[in-house]
Coordinates of C-alpha atoms in Angstrom, one line a residue:
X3 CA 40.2 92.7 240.5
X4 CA 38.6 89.8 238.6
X5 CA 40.9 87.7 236.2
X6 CA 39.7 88.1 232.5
X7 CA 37.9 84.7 231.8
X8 CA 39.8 82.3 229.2
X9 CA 38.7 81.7 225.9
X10 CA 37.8 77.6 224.9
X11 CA 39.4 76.1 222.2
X12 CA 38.8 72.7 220.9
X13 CA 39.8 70.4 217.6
X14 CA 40.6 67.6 215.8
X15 CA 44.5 66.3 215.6
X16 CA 44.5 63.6 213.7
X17 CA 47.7 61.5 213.6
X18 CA 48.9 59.4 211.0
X19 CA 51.9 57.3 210.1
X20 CA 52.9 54.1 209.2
X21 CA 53.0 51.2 211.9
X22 CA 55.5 51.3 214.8
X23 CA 56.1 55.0 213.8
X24 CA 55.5 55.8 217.5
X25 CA 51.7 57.6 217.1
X26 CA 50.6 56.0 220.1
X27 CA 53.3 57.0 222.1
X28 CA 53.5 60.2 220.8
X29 CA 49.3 60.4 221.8
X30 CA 50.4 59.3 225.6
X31 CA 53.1 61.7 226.0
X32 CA 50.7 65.1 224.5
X33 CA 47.7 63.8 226.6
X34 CA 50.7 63.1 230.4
X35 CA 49.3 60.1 230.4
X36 CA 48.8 55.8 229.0
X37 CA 45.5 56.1 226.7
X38 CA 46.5 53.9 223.6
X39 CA 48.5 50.5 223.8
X40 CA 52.5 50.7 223.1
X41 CA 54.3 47.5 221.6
X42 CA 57.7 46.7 219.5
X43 CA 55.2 45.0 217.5
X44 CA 53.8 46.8 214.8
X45 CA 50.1 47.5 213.9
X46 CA 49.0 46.7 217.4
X47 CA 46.6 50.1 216.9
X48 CA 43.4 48.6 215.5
X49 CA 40.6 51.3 215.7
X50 CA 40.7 55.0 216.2
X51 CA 41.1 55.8 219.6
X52 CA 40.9 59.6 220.5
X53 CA 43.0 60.7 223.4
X54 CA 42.3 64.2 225.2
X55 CA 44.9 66.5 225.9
X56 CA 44.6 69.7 227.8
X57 CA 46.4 73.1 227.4
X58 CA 46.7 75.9 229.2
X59 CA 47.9 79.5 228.4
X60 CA 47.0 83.3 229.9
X61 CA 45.0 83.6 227.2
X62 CA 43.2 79.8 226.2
X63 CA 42.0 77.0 227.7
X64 CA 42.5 74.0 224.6
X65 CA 41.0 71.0 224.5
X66 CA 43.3 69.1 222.0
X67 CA 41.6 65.8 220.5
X68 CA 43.7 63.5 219.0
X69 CA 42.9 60.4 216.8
X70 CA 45.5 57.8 217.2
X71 CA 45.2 56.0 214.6
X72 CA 46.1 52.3 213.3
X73 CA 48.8 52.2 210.8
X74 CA 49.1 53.1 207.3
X75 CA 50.0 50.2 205.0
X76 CA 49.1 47.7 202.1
X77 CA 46.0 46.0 203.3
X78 CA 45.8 42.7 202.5
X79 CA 43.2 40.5 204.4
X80 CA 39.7 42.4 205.7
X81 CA 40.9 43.2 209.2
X82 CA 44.0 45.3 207.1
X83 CA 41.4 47.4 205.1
X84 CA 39.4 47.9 207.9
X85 CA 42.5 49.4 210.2
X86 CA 43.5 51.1 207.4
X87 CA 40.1 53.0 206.7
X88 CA 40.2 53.7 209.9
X89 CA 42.9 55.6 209.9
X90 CA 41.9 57.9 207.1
X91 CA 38.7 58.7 208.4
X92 CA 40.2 60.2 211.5
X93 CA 41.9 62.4 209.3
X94 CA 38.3 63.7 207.9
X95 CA 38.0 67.3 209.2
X96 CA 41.1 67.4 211.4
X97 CA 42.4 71.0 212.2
X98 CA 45.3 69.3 212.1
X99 CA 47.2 66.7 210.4
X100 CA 49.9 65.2 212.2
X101 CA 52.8 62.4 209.7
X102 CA 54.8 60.8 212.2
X103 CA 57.8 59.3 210.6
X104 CA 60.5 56.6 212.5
X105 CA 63.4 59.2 212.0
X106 CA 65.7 56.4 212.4
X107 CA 65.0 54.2 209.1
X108 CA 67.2 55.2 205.6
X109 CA 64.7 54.4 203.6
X110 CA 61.8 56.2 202.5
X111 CA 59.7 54.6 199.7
X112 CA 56.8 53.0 202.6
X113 CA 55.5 56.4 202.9
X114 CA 55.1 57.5 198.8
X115 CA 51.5 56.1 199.3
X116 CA 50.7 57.8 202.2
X117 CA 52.4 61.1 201.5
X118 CA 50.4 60.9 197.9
X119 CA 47.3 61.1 199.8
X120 CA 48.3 63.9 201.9
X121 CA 49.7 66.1 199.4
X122 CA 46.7 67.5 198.2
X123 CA 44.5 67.7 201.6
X124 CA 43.0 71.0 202.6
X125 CA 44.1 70.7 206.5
X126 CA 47.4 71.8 207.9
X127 CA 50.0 69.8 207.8
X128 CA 52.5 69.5 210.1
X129 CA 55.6 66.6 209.7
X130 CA 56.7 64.7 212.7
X131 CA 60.7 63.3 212.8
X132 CA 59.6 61.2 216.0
X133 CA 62.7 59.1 217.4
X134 CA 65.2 61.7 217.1
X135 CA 67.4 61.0 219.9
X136 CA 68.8 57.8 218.4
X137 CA 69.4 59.3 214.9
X138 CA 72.5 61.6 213.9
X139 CA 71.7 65.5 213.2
X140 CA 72.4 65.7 209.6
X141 CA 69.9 63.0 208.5
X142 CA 67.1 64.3 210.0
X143 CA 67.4 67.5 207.9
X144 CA 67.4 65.9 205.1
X145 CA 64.8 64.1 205.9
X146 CA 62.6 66.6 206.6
X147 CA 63.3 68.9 203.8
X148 CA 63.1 65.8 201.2
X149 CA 59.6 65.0 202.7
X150 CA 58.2 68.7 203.3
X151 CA 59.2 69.1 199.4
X152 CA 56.9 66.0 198.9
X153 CA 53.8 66.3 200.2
X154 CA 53.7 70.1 200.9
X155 CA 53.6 70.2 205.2
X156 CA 53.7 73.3 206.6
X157 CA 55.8 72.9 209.3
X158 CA 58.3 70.4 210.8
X159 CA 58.7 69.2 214.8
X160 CA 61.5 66.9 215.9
X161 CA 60.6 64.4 219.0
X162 CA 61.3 61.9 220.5
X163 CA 58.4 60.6 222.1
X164 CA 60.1 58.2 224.3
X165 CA 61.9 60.8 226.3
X166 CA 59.6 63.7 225.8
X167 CA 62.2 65.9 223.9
X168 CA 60.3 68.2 221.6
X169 CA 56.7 67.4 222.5
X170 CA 55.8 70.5 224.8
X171 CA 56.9 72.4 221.9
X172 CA 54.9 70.5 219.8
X173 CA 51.9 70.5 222.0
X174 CA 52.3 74.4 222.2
X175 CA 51.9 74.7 218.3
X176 CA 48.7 72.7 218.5
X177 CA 47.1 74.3 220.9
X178 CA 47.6 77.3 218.8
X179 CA 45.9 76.4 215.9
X180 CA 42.8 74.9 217.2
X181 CA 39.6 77.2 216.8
X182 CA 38.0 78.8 219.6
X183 CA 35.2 76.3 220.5
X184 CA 33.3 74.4 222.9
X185 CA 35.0 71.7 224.5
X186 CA 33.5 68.4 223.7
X187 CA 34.7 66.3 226.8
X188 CA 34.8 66.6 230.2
X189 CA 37.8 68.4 231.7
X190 CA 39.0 64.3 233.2
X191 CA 38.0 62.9 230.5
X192 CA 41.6 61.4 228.6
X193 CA 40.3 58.9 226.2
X194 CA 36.8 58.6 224.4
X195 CA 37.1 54.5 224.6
X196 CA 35.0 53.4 227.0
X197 CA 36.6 51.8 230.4
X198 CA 35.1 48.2 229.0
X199 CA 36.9 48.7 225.8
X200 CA 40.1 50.1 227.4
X201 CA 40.6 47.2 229.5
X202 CA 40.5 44.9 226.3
X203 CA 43.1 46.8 224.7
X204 CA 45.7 46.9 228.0
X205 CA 45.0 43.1 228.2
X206 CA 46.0 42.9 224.6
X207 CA 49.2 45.1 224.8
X208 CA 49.8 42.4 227.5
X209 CA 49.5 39.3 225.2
X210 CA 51.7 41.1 222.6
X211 CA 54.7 41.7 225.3
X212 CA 54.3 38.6 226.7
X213 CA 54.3 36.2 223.5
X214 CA 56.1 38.5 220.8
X215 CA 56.5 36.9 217.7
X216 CA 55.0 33.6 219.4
X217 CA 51.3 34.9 218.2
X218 CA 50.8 36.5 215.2
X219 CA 47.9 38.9 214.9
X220 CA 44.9 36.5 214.2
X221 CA 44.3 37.3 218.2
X222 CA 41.6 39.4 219.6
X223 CA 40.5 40.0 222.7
X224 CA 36.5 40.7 223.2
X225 CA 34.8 42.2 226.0
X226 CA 32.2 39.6 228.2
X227 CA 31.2 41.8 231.0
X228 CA 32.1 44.4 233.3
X229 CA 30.4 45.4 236.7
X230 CA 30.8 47.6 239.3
X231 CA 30.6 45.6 242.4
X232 CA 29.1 47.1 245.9
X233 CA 32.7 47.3 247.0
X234 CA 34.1 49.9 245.0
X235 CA 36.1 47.4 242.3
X236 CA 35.5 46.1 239.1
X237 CA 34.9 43.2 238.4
X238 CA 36.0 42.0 234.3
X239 CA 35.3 39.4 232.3
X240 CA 37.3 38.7 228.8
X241 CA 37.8 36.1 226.1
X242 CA 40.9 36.0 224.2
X243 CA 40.5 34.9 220.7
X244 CA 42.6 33.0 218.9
X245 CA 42.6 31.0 214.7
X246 CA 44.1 28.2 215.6
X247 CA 44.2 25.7 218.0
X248 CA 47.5 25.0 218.1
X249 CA 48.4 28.8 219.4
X250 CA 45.8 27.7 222.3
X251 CA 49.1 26.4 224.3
X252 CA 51.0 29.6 223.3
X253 CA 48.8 31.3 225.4
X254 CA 48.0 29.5 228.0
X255 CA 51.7 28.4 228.8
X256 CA 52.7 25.8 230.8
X257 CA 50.2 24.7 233.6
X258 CA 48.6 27.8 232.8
X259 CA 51.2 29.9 233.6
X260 CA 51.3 32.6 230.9
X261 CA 47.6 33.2 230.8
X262 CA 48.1 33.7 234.8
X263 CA 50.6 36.4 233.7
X264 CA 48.8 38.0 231.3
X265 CA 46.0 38.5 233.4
X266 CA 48.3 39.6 236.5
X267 CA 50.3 42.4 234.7
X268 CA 46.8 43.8 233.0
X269 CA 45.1 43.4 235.9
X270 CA 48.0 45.8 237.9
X271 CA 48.0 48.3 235.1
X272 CA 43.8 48.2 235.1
X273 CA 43.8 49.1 238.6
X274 CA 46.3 51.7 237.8
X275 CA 44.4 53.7 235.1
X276 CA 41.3 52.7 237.3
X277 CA 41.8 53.8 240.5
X278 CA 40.2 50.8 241.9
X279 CA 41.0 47.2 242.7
X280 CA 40.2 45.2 239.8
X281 CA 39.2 41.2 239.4
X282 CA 40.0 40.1 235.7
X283 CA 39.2 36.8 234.3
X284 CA 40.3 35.7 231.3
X285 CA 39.5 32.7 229.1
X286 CA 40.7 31.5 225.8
X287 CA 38.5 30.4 222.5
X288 CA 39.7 29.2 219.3
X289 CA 37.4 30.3 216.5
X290 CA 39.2 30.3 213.2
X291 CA 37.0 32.4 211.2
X292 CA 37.1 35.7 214.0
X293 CA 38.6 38.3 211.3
X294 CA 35.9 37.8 209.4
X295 CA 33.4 38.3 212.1
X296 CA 31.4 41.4 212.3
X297 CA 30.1 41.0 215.8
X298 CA 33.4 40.9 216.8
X299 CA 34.8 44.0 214.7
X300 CA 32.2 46.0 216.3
X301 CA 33.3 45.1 220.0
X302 CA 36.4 46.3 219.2
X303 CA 36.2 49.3 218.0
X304 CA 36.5 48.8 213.8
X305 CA 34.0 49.5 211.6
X306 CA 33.1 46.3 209.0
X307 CA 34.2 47.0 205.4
X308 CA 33.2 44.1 202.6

């Protein structure tokens, strides 16, 4: 006897929060694997990056799409409002809305803005306590009932993303509430960034660890070339840009030792995600006015706002 085909379901999850909330680690853990770029520092999301996560019941096939996007926060220079907008459009026609809040922090005032936004959205909303396995029990249910009260969600999930507590469950509830549809990627497909664009953003996750609070965020790194050599590998091309020429010695360290490693540990985790051997080459170019480039905005993924 034949098994009854499955049903397809596909949507939109977008998910919000304000920087270093833990979205993008949250997106990696749903989608079982690295698709968005992790750092202690905050804000290092820039564009919306969808990452694809599959689910799988007696009943459904889901094809979950999730929009990780940049941070919410006060914009202040152009690349701020454009991260920002950013943000909110991938919450335009979500199935699903997805606040991810730092458990861990007392106070609450960051998020009046964005829960003032949310309040009076037409999509479900569901409240992430992400974090929770460093932060005491009776918090956390304050928390969420102060918060739910606020901006009306209509239902709460406590994670930790780290360790992968609560995210099945989480995943579960998702895949439930996504319309039956036509998927919209390929059944490998994890992330709709393109590999040239992907590779920019692990060499970037790279500069961040490496340097810290040595470069500030006036850095960039832009795509030159990549091609597919007769071989099987991949060979990559990439220009890291800084503001100021003074940083130029932050990042190239001492006999060039820092760029070396920079391009060693995202060249590893390139090969990785790629499957492939991988040849990266990096260069460094001070050009002060880059944030308010729009050439370079579009390589990476943002859309120019005036």
């Amino acid at each position: 006897m034949e098994e009854p085909l499955k049903a397809d379901h596909c949507g939109l999850v977008a998910v919000l929060g304000a920087p270093n909330a833990g979205k993008s680690t949250l997106v990696n853990a749903l989608v079982g694997q690295k698709v968005a770029i992790v750092s202690a520092k905050a804000q290092t999301t820039r564009a919306r990056l969808m990452g694809i996560a599959l689910h799988e019941t007696d009943a459904a096939r889901t094809q979950l799409i999730l929009a990780d996007t940049p941070g919410l926060f006060a914009p202040r220079r152009r690349l701020d409002r454009a991260m920002v907008n950013a943000a909110w459009d991938g919450a335009q026609e979500a199935d699903a809305i997805l606040l991810v809040v730092d458990a861990r922090k007392k106070k609450r005032d960051y998020l009046e803005p964005i829960i003032e936004n949310l309040k009076d959205r037409p999509e479900r909303k569901i409240l992430v306590l992400n974090k929770v396995d460093s932060t005491p029990k009776e918090p956390l249910l304050v928390a969420a009932e102060e918060l739910s009260a606020a901006a009306g969600f209509d239902e709460v999930f406590f994670v930790s993303a780290l360790t992968g507590d609560g995210v099945p469950e989480l995943k579960d509830r998702l895949a439930a509430l996504m319309p039956e549809a036509a998927w919209h990627y390929p059944e490998d497909q994890v992330s709709d960034a393109s590999e040239r664009l992907l590779a920019c953003e692990i060499t970037r996750e790279q500069l961040y660890r490496q340097l810290h609070d040595e470069l500030p965020y006036d850095s960039a790194v832009r795509p030159e070339s990549y091609q597919h050599r007769k071989d099987g590998s991949v060979e990559i091309h990439q220009q890291i840009v800084i503001a100021r020429d003074s940083q130029k010695g932050i990042v190239l360290g001492k006999g060039g030792s820092k760029l070396k490693s920079i391009g060693e540990y995202a060249r590893k985790e390139l090969a990785e995600l790629l499957g492939v051997k991988v040849h990266l080459f990096l260069h460094v170019k001070v050009e002060e006015n880059w944030a308010e480039s729009k050439e370079i905005y579009e390589e990476i993924g943002l859309d120019w706002v005036k």
